[in-house]
Coordinates of C-alpha atoms and ligand atoms in Angstrom, one line a residue:
M73 CA 120.5 91.8 -47.5
A74 CA 117.9 90.4 -45.1
A75 CA 114.4 90.8 -43.9
K76 CA 115.7 92.4 -40.7
D77 CA 116.9 95.5 -42.7
V78 CA 113.2 96.3 -43.1
I79 CA 112.6 96.4 -39.4
I80 CA 112.2 100.0 -38.3
E81 CA 111.2 100.1 -34.6
K82 CA 110.0 103.8 -34.8
N83 CA 107.1 105.8 -36.0
Y84 CA 107.6 108.4 -38.8
I85 CA 106.1 111.7 -37.9
D86 CA 106.8 115.0 -39.7
G87 CA 109.8 113.6 -41.5
Q88 CA 111.4 112.3 -38.3
W89 CA 111.8 108.7 -37.0
V90 CA 110.6 108.9 -33.4
G91 CA 110.8 106.3 -30.7
G92 CA 108.7 107.5 -27.9
D93 CA 107.9 105.6 -24.7
G94 CA 104.9 103.7 -26.0
E95 CA 104.5 100.0 -25.5
R96 CA 106.8 97.7 -27.6
L97 CA 104.5 95.3 -29.5
A98 CA 106.1 92.1 -30.8
A99 CA 105.7 91.1 -34.5
I100 CA 105.7 87.3 -34.7
N101 CA 107.0 85.0 -37.4
P102 CA 104.1 82.6 -37.9
V103 CA 106.4 79.6 -38.6
S104 CA 108.7 79.9 -35.6
E105 CA 106.2 81.7 -33.4
Q106 CA 109.1 83.9 -32.3
A107 CA 109.3 87.7 -32.3
I108 CA 111.1 89.1 -35.3
G109 CA 111.0 92.6 -34.0
H110 CA 108.8 95.2 -32.3
C111 CA 106.9 98.3 -33.2
I112 CA 106.4 101.1 -30.8
E113 CA 102.8 101.9 -30.1
A114 CA 101.9 105.5 -30.9
S115 CA 99.8 107.3 -28.2
A116 CA 97.0 109.7 -28.8
E117 CA 99.6 112.5 -28.4
D118 CA 101.8 110.9 -31.1
V119 CA 98.7 110.5 -33.4
D120 CA 97.9 114.2 -32.8
A121 CA 101.5 115.2 -33.7
A122 CA 101.2 113.1 -36.9
V123 CA 97.8 114.7 -37.8
R124 CA 99.2 118.2 -37.2
A125 CA 102.2 117.4 -39.4
A126 CA 99.8 116.2 -42.2
N127 CA 97.8 119.4 -41.8
N128 CA 100.9 121.6 -42.0
A129 CA 102.1 119.7 -45.1
F130 CA 98.8 119.8 -46.9
A131 CA 98.8 123.4 -48.4
P132 CA 102.2 123.1 -50.0
W133 CA 101.7 119.5 -51.2
S134 CA 98.3 120.2 -52.7
A135 CA 99.7 123.3 -54.4
L136 CA 102.2 121.2 -56.4
S137 CA 101.2 120.3 -59.9
G138 CA 100.1 116.7 -60.5
K139 CA 103.3 116.2 -62.5
Q140 CA 105.4 117.3 -59.5
R141 CA 103.5 114.9 -57.2
A142 CA 103.9 112.1 -59.8
D143 CA 107.7 112.7 -59.8
Y144 CA 107.8 112.2 -56.1
M145 CA 105.6 109.1 -56.3
R146 CA 107.9 107.5 -59.0
K147 CA 110.9 108.3 -56.7
M148 CA 109.1 106.3 -54.0
T149 CA 108.6 103.3 -56.2
A150 CA 112.3 103.5 -57.2
A151 CA 113.1 103.4 -53.5
I152 CA 110.9 100.3 -53.0
R153 CA 112.5 98.6 -56.0
G154 CA 115.9 99.3 -54.4
H155 CA 114.8 97.3 -51.3
L156 CA 112.6 94.8 -53.2
D157 CA 114.4 91.6 -52.0
D158 CA 114.4 92.8 -48.3
L159 CA 110.7 93.6 -48.5
V160 CA 109.9 90.3 -50.0
E161 CA 111.9 88.5 -47.3
M162 CA 110.0 90.5 -44.6
Q163 CA 106.6 89.7 -46.2
M164 CA 107.6 86.0 -46.0
A165 CA 108.9 86.3 -42.4
N166 CA 106.0 88.2 -41.0
C167 CA 103.1 86.7 -42.9
G168 CA 104.4 83.2 -43.8
K169 CA 103.6 83.7 -47.5
P170 CA 105.3 81.7 -50.2
R171 CA 108.0 83.7 -52.0
G172 CA 105.9 84.2 -55.2
E173 CA 102.9 85.6 -53.2
A174 CA 105.2 87.8 -51.1
K175 CA 106.8 89.2 -54.2
A176 CA 103.4 89.7 -55.9
D177 CA 102.4 91.9 -52.9
I178 CA 105.5 94.2 -53.3
I179 CA 105.4 94.4 -57.1
G180 CA 101.7 95.0 -56.9
S181 CA 102.3 97.9 -54.5
I182 CA 104.9 99.4 -57.0
E183 CA 102.5 99.0 -59.9
C184 CA 99.7 100.7 -58.0
I185 CA 101.7 103.8 -57.0
D186 CA 103.0 104.1 -60.6
Y187 CA 99.4 103.8 -62.0
F188 CA 98.3 106.6 -59.8
A189 CA 101.4 108.7 -60.6
D190 CA 100.0 108.7 -64.2
R191 CA 96.6 109.7 -62.9
A192 CA 98.2 112.6 -61.0
E193 CA 99.6 113.9 -64.2
E194 CA 96.3 113.7 -66.0
L195 CA 94.6 115.5 -63.1
D196 CA 96.4 118.8 -64.1
A197 CA 94.2 118.9 -67.2
R198 CA 91.0 117.7 -65.4
R199 CA 91.1 120.0 -62.4
Q200 CA 88.6 122.5 -63.9
T201 CA 85.8 121.6 -66.3
P202 CA 83.1 123.8 -67.7
V203 CA 79.5 122.6 -67.0
D204 CA 77.4 122.2 -70.1
Y205 CA 74.0 123.9 -69.5
D206 CA 72.0 126.8 -70.9
I207 CA 70.8 129.3 -68.3
P208 CA 71.0 132.9 -69.7
G209 CA 73.5 134.9 -67.6
Y210 CA 75.1 131.9 -65.9
R211 CA 78.1 129.8 -66.4
S212 CA 79.6 127.1 -64.1
N213 CA 82.9 125.3 -63.7
T214 CA 83.5 122.3 -61.6
R215 CA 86.8 122.0 -59.8
L216 CA 88.3 118.9 -58.3
E217 CA 90.1 119.5 -55.1
P218 CA 92.0 117.3 -52.7
M219 CA 90.0 116.3 -49.6
G220 CA 92.7 117.2 -47.1
P221 CA 94.8 115.2 -44.6
V222 CA 93.5 111.7 -44.4
G223 CA 94.1 108.6 -42.3
F224 CA 94.5 105.0 -43.3
I225 CA 93.9 102.0 -41.0
L226 CA 95.2 98.8 -42.4
P227 CA 94.8 95.0 -42.1
W228 CA 97.5 92.3 -41.9
N229 CA 96.7 90.0 -44.9
F230 CA 98.3 92.1 -47.6
P231 CA 100.5 94.6 -45.9
M232 CA 102.0 97.3 -48.1
K233 CA 99.7 96.4 -51.1
I234 CA 96.5 97.5 -49.5
C235 CA 98.2 100.7 -48.3
A236 CA 99.3 101.3 -51.9
W237 CA 95.7 101.2 -53.0
K238 CA 95.0 104.1 -50.7
L239 CA 98.3 106.0 -50.8
G240 CA 98.4 106.1 -54.6
P241 CA 95.1 107.9 -55.1
A242 CA 95.5 110.1 -52.0
L243 CA 99.0 111.4 -53.0
A244 CA 97.8 111.8 -56.6
A245 CA 94.8 113.9 -55.5
G246 CA 97.0 116.1 -53.3
C247 CA 96.1 114.7 -49.9
T248 CA 98.6 114.2 -47.0
V249 CA 98.3 111.0 -45.0
V250 CA 98.7 109.3 -41.6
I251 CA 99.1 105.5 -42.0
K252 CA 98.3 103.1 -39.2
P253 CA 99.7 99.6 -40.1
S254 CA 98.2 96.5 -38.6
E255 CA 100.0 95.7 -35.3
V256 CA 100.4 92.1 -36.6
T257 CA 102.4 93.1 -39.6
P258 CA 104.0 96.5 -38.9
F259 CA 107.2 96.5 -40.9
T260 CA 106.5 96.6 -44.6
D261 CA 103.8 99.3 -44.1
T262 CA 106.2 101.3 -41.9
F263 CA 108.5 101.2 -44.9
W264 CA 106.3 103.7 -46.6
G265 CA 108.0 106.2 -44.3
K266 CA 111.4 105.1 -45.5
A267 CA 110.2 105.3 -49.1
A268 CA 109.0 108.8 -48.5
E269 CA 112.3 109.8 -46.9
E270 CA 114.4 108.3 -49.7
A271 CA 112.2 110.0 -52.3
G272 CA 112.7 113.3 -50.5
L273 CA 109.0 113.9 -49.9
P274 CA 108.4 117.1 -47.8
P275 CA 108.0 116.3 -44.1
G276 CA 104.4 115.6 -43.0
V277 CA 103.1 114.4 -46.4
I278 CA 103.4 110.7 -45.2
N279 CA 103.4 109.9 -41.5
V280 CA 103.3 106.3 -40.0
V281 CA 102.0 105.6 -36.5
N282 CA 102.0 102.0 -35.3
G283 CA 99.9 100.4 -32.6
R284 CA 96.8 98.5 -31.6
G285 CA 93.4 99.3 -32.9
A286 CA 91.8 100.3 -29.6
I287 CA 94.7 102.7 -28.8
T288 CA 96.3 104.1 -32.0
G289 CA 93.5 103.2 -34.4
A290 CA 90.8 104.7 -32.2
A291 CA 92.9 107.9 -31.8
L292 CA 93.2 108.2 -35.5
S293 CA 89.6 107.5 -36.4
E294 CA 88.3 109.9 -33.7
H295 CA 90.8 112.7 -34.7
P296 CA 88.9 115.9 -35.9
G297 CA 92.0 117.0 -37.9
L298 CA 91.4 114.4 -40.6
R299 CA 88.9 114.7 -43.5
K300 CA 88.6 111.0 -44.2
I301 CA 89.4 107.6 -42.8
S302 CA 90.1 105.0 -45.4
F303 CA 89.8 101.6 -43.6
T304 CA 90.4 98.0 -44.7
G305 CA 89.6 95.3 -42.2
S306 CA 86.8 93.4 -40.7
T307 CA 83.2 94.5 -40.9
R308 CA 83.0 94.6 -37.1
T309 CA 85.8 97.2 -36.9
G310 CA 84.4 99.0 -39.9
K311 CA 81.3 99.7 -37.8
F312 CA 83.5 101.2 -35.0
I313 CA 85.2 103.4 -37.6
M314 CA 81.9 104.5 -39.0
K315 CA 80.6 105.5 -35.6
A316 CA 83.8 107.4 -34.7
A317 CA 83.8 109.3 -38.0
A318 CA 80.2 110.3 -37.5
E319 CA 81.3 112.6 -34.6
D320 CA 82.7 115.2 -36.9
V321 CA 81.1 113.9 -40.2
K322 CA 84.4 112.6 -41.6
N323 CA 84.4 110.9 -45.0
I324 CA 84.9 107.2 -44.8
G325 CA 86.0 104.5 -47.2
L326 CA 85.3 101.0 -45.9
E327 CA 86.8 97.9 -47.5
L328 CA 85.4 95.1 -45.3
G329 CA 84.9 91.4 -45.1
G330 CA 83.5 89.0 -47.6
K331 CA 82.0 85.6 -48.1
S332 CA 82.3 85.3 -51.8
P333 CA 80.5 82.6 -53.8
I334 CA 81.8 80.7 -56.8
L335 CA 79.0 79.3 -59.0
V336 CA 79.8 76.2 -61.1
F337 CA 77.1 75.4 -63.7
Q338 CA 76.5 72.0 -65.4
D339 CA 78.2 73.1 -68.6
A340 CA 81.4 74.2 -66.8
D341 CA 84.9 73.0 -67.6
L342 CA 85.3 71.1 -64.3
D343 CA 89.1 71.1 -64.3
L344 CA 89.0 74.9 -64.6
A345 CA 86.3 75.1 -61.9
A346 CA 88.3 73.0 -59.5
R347 CA 91.4 75.1 -60.1
L348 CA 89.6 78.4 -59.7
A349 CA 87.8 77.3 -56.5
T350 CA 90.9 76.0 -54.9
E351 CA 93.3 78.8 -56.0
G352 CA 90.6 81.3 -54.9
V353 CA 90.3 79.9 -51.4
F354 CA 93.9 78.7 -50.8
Y355 CA 95.9 81.8 -52.0
N356 CA 97.5 83.4 -49.0
A357 CA 96.2 80.4 -47.0
G358 CA 92.7 81.6 -47.6
Q359 CA 93.3 85.0 -45.8
C360 CA 91.8 87.0 -48.7
C361 CA 88.7 89.2 -48.4
N362 CA 87.6 87.9 -51.8
A363 CA 88.3 84.2 -51.1
T364 CA 86.0 81.9 -53.1
C365 CA 84.8 80.2 -50.0
R366 CA 81.2 79.4 -50.8
L367 CA 81.1 76.9 -53.7
L368 CA 77.7 76.6 -55.3
V369 CA 77.6 73.7 -57.8
H370 CA 74.9 72.3 -60.1
E371 CA 73.8 69.0 -58.5
S372 CA 74.6 67.0 -61.7
V373 CA 78.4 67.8 -61.5
E374 CA 78.8 67.9 -57.7
E375 CA 80.7 64.6 -57.2
P376 CA 83.1 64.9 -60.1
L377 CA 84.0 68.4 -59.1
A378 CA 84.4 67.4 -55.4
Q379 CA 86.8 64.7 -56.5
K380 CA 88.9 67.1 -58.5
I381 CA 88.9 69.6 -55.6
I382 CA 90.0 66.9 -53.1
A383 CA 92.9 65.9 -55.4
L384 CA 94.0 69.5 -55.7
S385 CA 93.6 70.1 -51.9
E386 CA 95.6 67.0 -51.1
A387 CA 98.4 68.1 -53.5
V388 CA 98.9 71.3 -51.4
V389 CA 102.3 71.2 -49.7
L390 CA 102.3 73.1 -46.4
G391 CA 105.5 74.5 -45.2
A392 CA 107.7 77.4 -44.2
P393 CA 108.3 79.9 -47.1
D394 CA 111.0 78.6 -49.3
S395 CA 110.9 75.1 -47.9
P396 CA 111.2 72.5 -50.7
G397 CA 108.0 72.2 -52.7
M398 CA 105.8 74.2 -50.3
T399 CA 102.7 75.8 -51.9
M400 CA 100.9 77.1 -48.8
G401 CA 102.3 78.7 -45.6
P402 CA 100.8 79.0 -42.2
L403 CA 98.1 81.4 -41.1
A404 CA 99.6 84.8 -40.3
S405 CA 98.9 84.9 -36.5
K406 CA 98.0 82.9 -33.5
A407 CA 94.7 84.8 -33.3
Q408 CA 93.9 83.7 -36.9
Y409 CA 94.9 80.1 -36.2
D410 CA 92.6 80.0 -33.2
K411 CA 89.8 81.5 -35.3
V412 CA 90.2 79.0 -38.2
T413 CA 90.7 75.9 -35.9
G414 CA 87.7 77.2 -34.0
Y415 CA 85.6 76.9 -37.1
Q416 CA 87.0 73.4 -37.6
D417 CA 85.6 72.6 -34.2
I418 CA 82.3 74.2 -35.0
A419 CA 82.1 72.0 -38.2
R420 CA 82.5 68.9 -36.0
E421 CA 79.8 70.2 -33.6
E422 CA 77.5 70.9 -36.5
G423 CA 78.1 67.4 -37.9
L424 CA 79.3 68.7 -41.3
T425 CA 80.6 66.3 -43.9
C426 CA 84.4 66.9 -44.2
R427 CA 85.7 65.4 -47.5
T428 CA 89.4 66.4 -46.9
G429 CA 91.4 68.3 -44.2
G430 CA 89.3 69.7 -41.4
D431 CA 92.1 69.8 -38.8
R432 CA 95.3 71.4 -37.5
A433 CA 98.2 70.2 -39.8
P434 CA 100.2 67.4 -38.3
G435 CA 104.0 67.2 -38.4
F436 CA 105.0 70.7 -37.4
D437 CA 106.9 71.5 -34.2
S438 CA 105.7 75.1 -34.4
G439 CA 103.8 77.3 -36.7
Y440 CA 100.1 78.2 -37.4
F441 CA 99.5 75.5 -40.0
V442 CA 96.1 74.2 -40.9
Q443 CA 95.0 71.7 -43.4
P444 CA 93.1 72.9 -46.5
S445 CA 89.6 71.7 -46.1
L446 CA 86.5 70.8 -48.1
Y447 CA 83.1 70.5 -46.5
T448 CA 80.1 69.3 -48.7
N449 CA 76.4 69.3 -48.2
V450 CA 76.8 72.3 -45.9
P451 CA 73.4 73.4 -44.6
N452 CA 72.3 77.0 -45.4
A453 CA 72.1 77.8 -41.7
S454 CA 75.6 76.5 -40.9
R455 CA 78.0 79.1 -39.3
L456 CA 80.7 77.9 -41.8
W457 CA 78.4 78.8 -44.7
N458 CA 77.5 82.3 -43.4
E459 CA 80.5 83.6 -41.4
E460 CA 83.9 84.9 -42.8
I461 CA 86.5 82.2 -41.8
F462 CA 89.5 83.7 -43.5
G463 CA 91.4 80.5 -43.9
P464 CA 91.7 77.6 -46.5
V465 CA 88.2 76.3 -45.9
L466 CA 85.9 75.6 -48.8
C467 CA 82.2 74.9 -48.2
L468 CA 80.0 73.3 -50.9
R469 CA 76.2 73.4 -51.6
T470 CA 74.4 72.3 -54.6
F471 CA 71.7 74.0 -56.7
T472 CA 69.2 72.7 -59.2
N473 CA 68.7 75.7 -61.5
E474 CA 70.1 79.1 -62.3
E475 CA 67.5 81.0 -60.3
E476 CA 68.3 79.1 -57.2
A477 CA 72.0 79.6 -57.7
I478 CA 71.6 83.3 -57.9
T479 CA 69.3 83.5 -54.9
E480 CA 71.7 81.4 -52.8
A481 CA 74.7 83.4 -53.9
N482 CA 73.1 86.6 -52.9
D483 CA 71.8 85.2 -49.6
T484 CA 74.6 86.8 -47.5
E485 CA 75.2 90.0 -45.7
Y486 CA 78.4 90.4 -47.7
G487 CA 78.9 91.4 -51.4
L488 CA 82.5 91.8 -52.2
A489 CA 83.3 89.4 -55.1
A490 CA 81.7 86.5 -56.9
S491 CA 82.9 84.0 -59.5
I492 CA 81.0 82.2 -62.3
V493 CA 82.2 79.1 -64.1
T494 CA 80.3 78.2 -67.3
E495 CA 80.9 77.7 -71.0
D496 CA 77.7 79.5 -71.8
D497 CA 78.6 83.2 -72.4
A498 CA 75.0 84.4 -72.3
R499 CA 74.5 82.7 -68.9
A500 CA 77.6 84.3 -67.6
E501 CA 76.4 87.7 -68.6
R502 CA 72.9 87.1 -67.2
V503 CA 74.1 85.8 -63.9
A504 CA 76.8 88.5 -63.5
A505 CA 74.2 91.2 -63.9
R506 CA 72.2 89.8 -61.0
L507 CA 74.9 89.0 -58.5
E508 CA 75.2 91.5 -55.7
A509 CA 79.0 92.0 -55.5
G510 CA 81.6 94.6 -56.4
H511 CA 83.7 92.4 -58.7
I512 CA 82.5 89.4 -60.7
Y513 CA 84.9 87.0 -62.3
T514 CA 83.8 84.6 -65.1
N515 CA 86.1 81.7 -65.9
V516 CA 89.2 83.5 -64.5
S517 CA 91.0 83.7 -61.2
V518 CA 90.5 86.6 -58.8
A519 CA 93.1 89.1 -60.1
I520 CA 92.7 92.8 -59.1
P521 CA 94.5 95.1 -61.6
P522 CA 94.8 98.8 -60.4
E523 CA 92.7 99.9 -63.4
T524 CA 89.6 98.0 -62.2
S525 CA 87.4 98.9 -59.2
W526 CA 87.5 97.3 -55.8
G527 CA 84.9 97.4 -53.1
G528 CA 81.8 95.8 -51.8
F529 CA 78.0 95.8 -51.9
K530 CA 76.1 95.5 -48.6
Q531 CA 78.2 94.9 -45.5
S532 CA 81.4 94.4 -47.5
G533 CA 81.9 98.2 -47.5
I534 CA 81.3 101.7 -48.7
G535 CA 83.1 103.3 -51.6
R536 CA 85.4 101.9 -54.3
E537 CA 89.2 101.7 -54.4
L538 CA 91.4 101.6 -57.5
G539 CA 90.8 103.0 -61.0
P540 CA 89.3 106.5 -61.4
W541 CA 86.8 105.6 -58.6
G542 CA 89.8 105.3 -56.2
L543 CA 91.1 108.7 -57.1
A544 CA 87.6 110.2 -56.8
G545 CA 87.5 108.9 -53.3
F546 CA 90.1 111.5 -52.3
L547 CA 88.7 114.5 -54.3
E548 CA 86.1 117.0 -53.4
V549 CA 84.0 118.4 -56.2
K550 CA 83.5 122.2 -56.1
T551 CA 81.3 124.1 -58.5
V552 CA 81.9 127.7 -59.2
T553 CA 78.9 129.5 -60.8
S554 CA 79.4 133.0 -62.1
R555 CA 77.8 135.7 -64.2
G556 CA 78.4 135.1 -67.9
Ligands
NAD18 P1 90.6 94.1 -38.1 O1 89.3 94.8 -38.4 O2 90.8 93.3 -36.9 O3 91.8 95.2 -38.1 C1 92.1 96.1 -39.1 C2 92.7 97.3 -38.6 O4 91.8 98.0 -37.7 C3 94.0 97.0 -37.8 O5 95.0 98.0 -38.1 C4 93.5 97.2 -36.4 O6 94.5 97.6 -35.5 C5 92.5 98.3 -36.5 N1 91.5 98.4 -35.5 C6 91.0 97.4 -34.7 N2 90.1 97.9 -33.9 C7 90.0 99.2 -34.1 C8 89.2 100.3 -33.5 N3 88.3 100.0 -32.5 N4 89.4 101.5 -34.0 C9 90.2 101.8 -35.0 N5 91.0 100.8 -35.5 C10 90.9 99.6 -35.1 O7 90.9 93.3 -39.5 P2 92.1 92.3 -39.8 O8 91.9 91.1 -39.0 O9 93.4 93.1 -39.7 O10 91.9 92.0 -41.3 C11 91.1 91.0 -41.8 C12 89.8 91.6 -42.3 O11 90.0 92.5 -43.3 C13 88.9 90.5 -42.9 O12 87.5 90.7 -42.5 C14 89.0 90.8 -44.4 O13 87.9 90.4 -45.2 C15 89.2 92.3 -44.4 N6 89.8 92.8 -45.6 C16 89.0 93.4 -46.6 C17 89.6 93.8 -47.8 C18 88.8 94.5 -48.8 O14 89.4 95.0 -49.8 N7 87.5 94.5 -48.7 C19 91.0 93.6 -48.0 C20 91.7 92.9 -47.0 C21 91.1 92.5 -45.8

């Protein structure tokens, strides 16, 4: 049993594992900086073959009952459970995540597919609904129909789990899929092909094509044979996807970047606030779209809160996954390390006040380790305050009243998530109603159960994943109006 058992250096097209002569792209262990394996880049022709397979599989797959599709989905989660330890090991090896976080990704993937298997069963009863109106001689029914073959383009920060958020509702709805994993973390997402194979899914229902964005991702997003591209990644790439989809008016789902605020009021429990702020920005080494990276704190409690945050930050133990006492791993890639350390350099150029961290982590011979950092008194115009850093970097500004806190929190192009820490329930409700973000957390950490919605306002995206909204994202509504 080992992480290497999860390495499949092939693409999965029409029920076959195919090598092809595409470029071999190395996947890197972010601790050793050594390759742990390779994926084979799918060409435009390979993508075309995968899309054709998804089209051929669509009619029979969508004709199954929701119950039949749910049975296949549960067989897939049984297959994942059977390889759970290997998948966790791979998530640690390829992403540098602590074991607990790596395991949460895989368990979360299983729970998500199981949740949507239940929704698939319910869909049988919901497929056709009479419309309630009174026009003499008319009656109407709405039908929910699967959108068709769809493509997924995935990021590297939560491989497997973010795919589950798309795959669960797509399969439940009756869609067939082509998955493009991130080239940084190909293996656990390629495993969806293995899970499909072990579960006996008909060929073509799930296809996996690896490769870089500009080659394989572009071929997928431009392919006229898909009805939707569901994308999770940066806002910059989301704009490319949107333009490519416009060509043949494909549906799109965009889960993009964030710069999420956490608002700490004067009546807050400061121990709780410090814990939520640091957990929220240090989980997965800060590589979370919903990282609580903009800390807005009432001026009267700034210094005691900063002290508590500094103590928690300095208690973080950086290390390789499973090394003694480690609580935070490295960043997932060299590119991300360069980006985060680049922002540390910008902070120095901007003359920001760094209260802890602020640099590369000393004492490692290799690996993309950075210190968890707190900057205070950050100007509103600072690049660190406005741009998504995607690392363990917390920036703090103060406010003097509730109105100012809300205005500052909303003063961003993003709108993915926001957190509120206050002991005043009426204030929490009032502020939550006015924050422009898709998921608001009050006095709790940033969990995302599959029953809730996920997605952003403004440039954080278009559409919602998870819950009934996630399922609706893969269904077309058809109304049939007849004489009656
Ligand atoms: P990225 O945009 O660089 O890459 C995402 C995917 O897009 C990869 O598979 C990549 O190969 C592909 N891609 C790149 N260029 C492409 C192109 N021109 N055409 C088609 N595909 C292309 O993002 P990333 O660095 O992998 O992920 C980090 C980003 O993802 C952050 O901005 C983060 O906030 C965001 N994210 C958002 C959510 C959410 O739910 N909103 C969740 C996780 C990550």
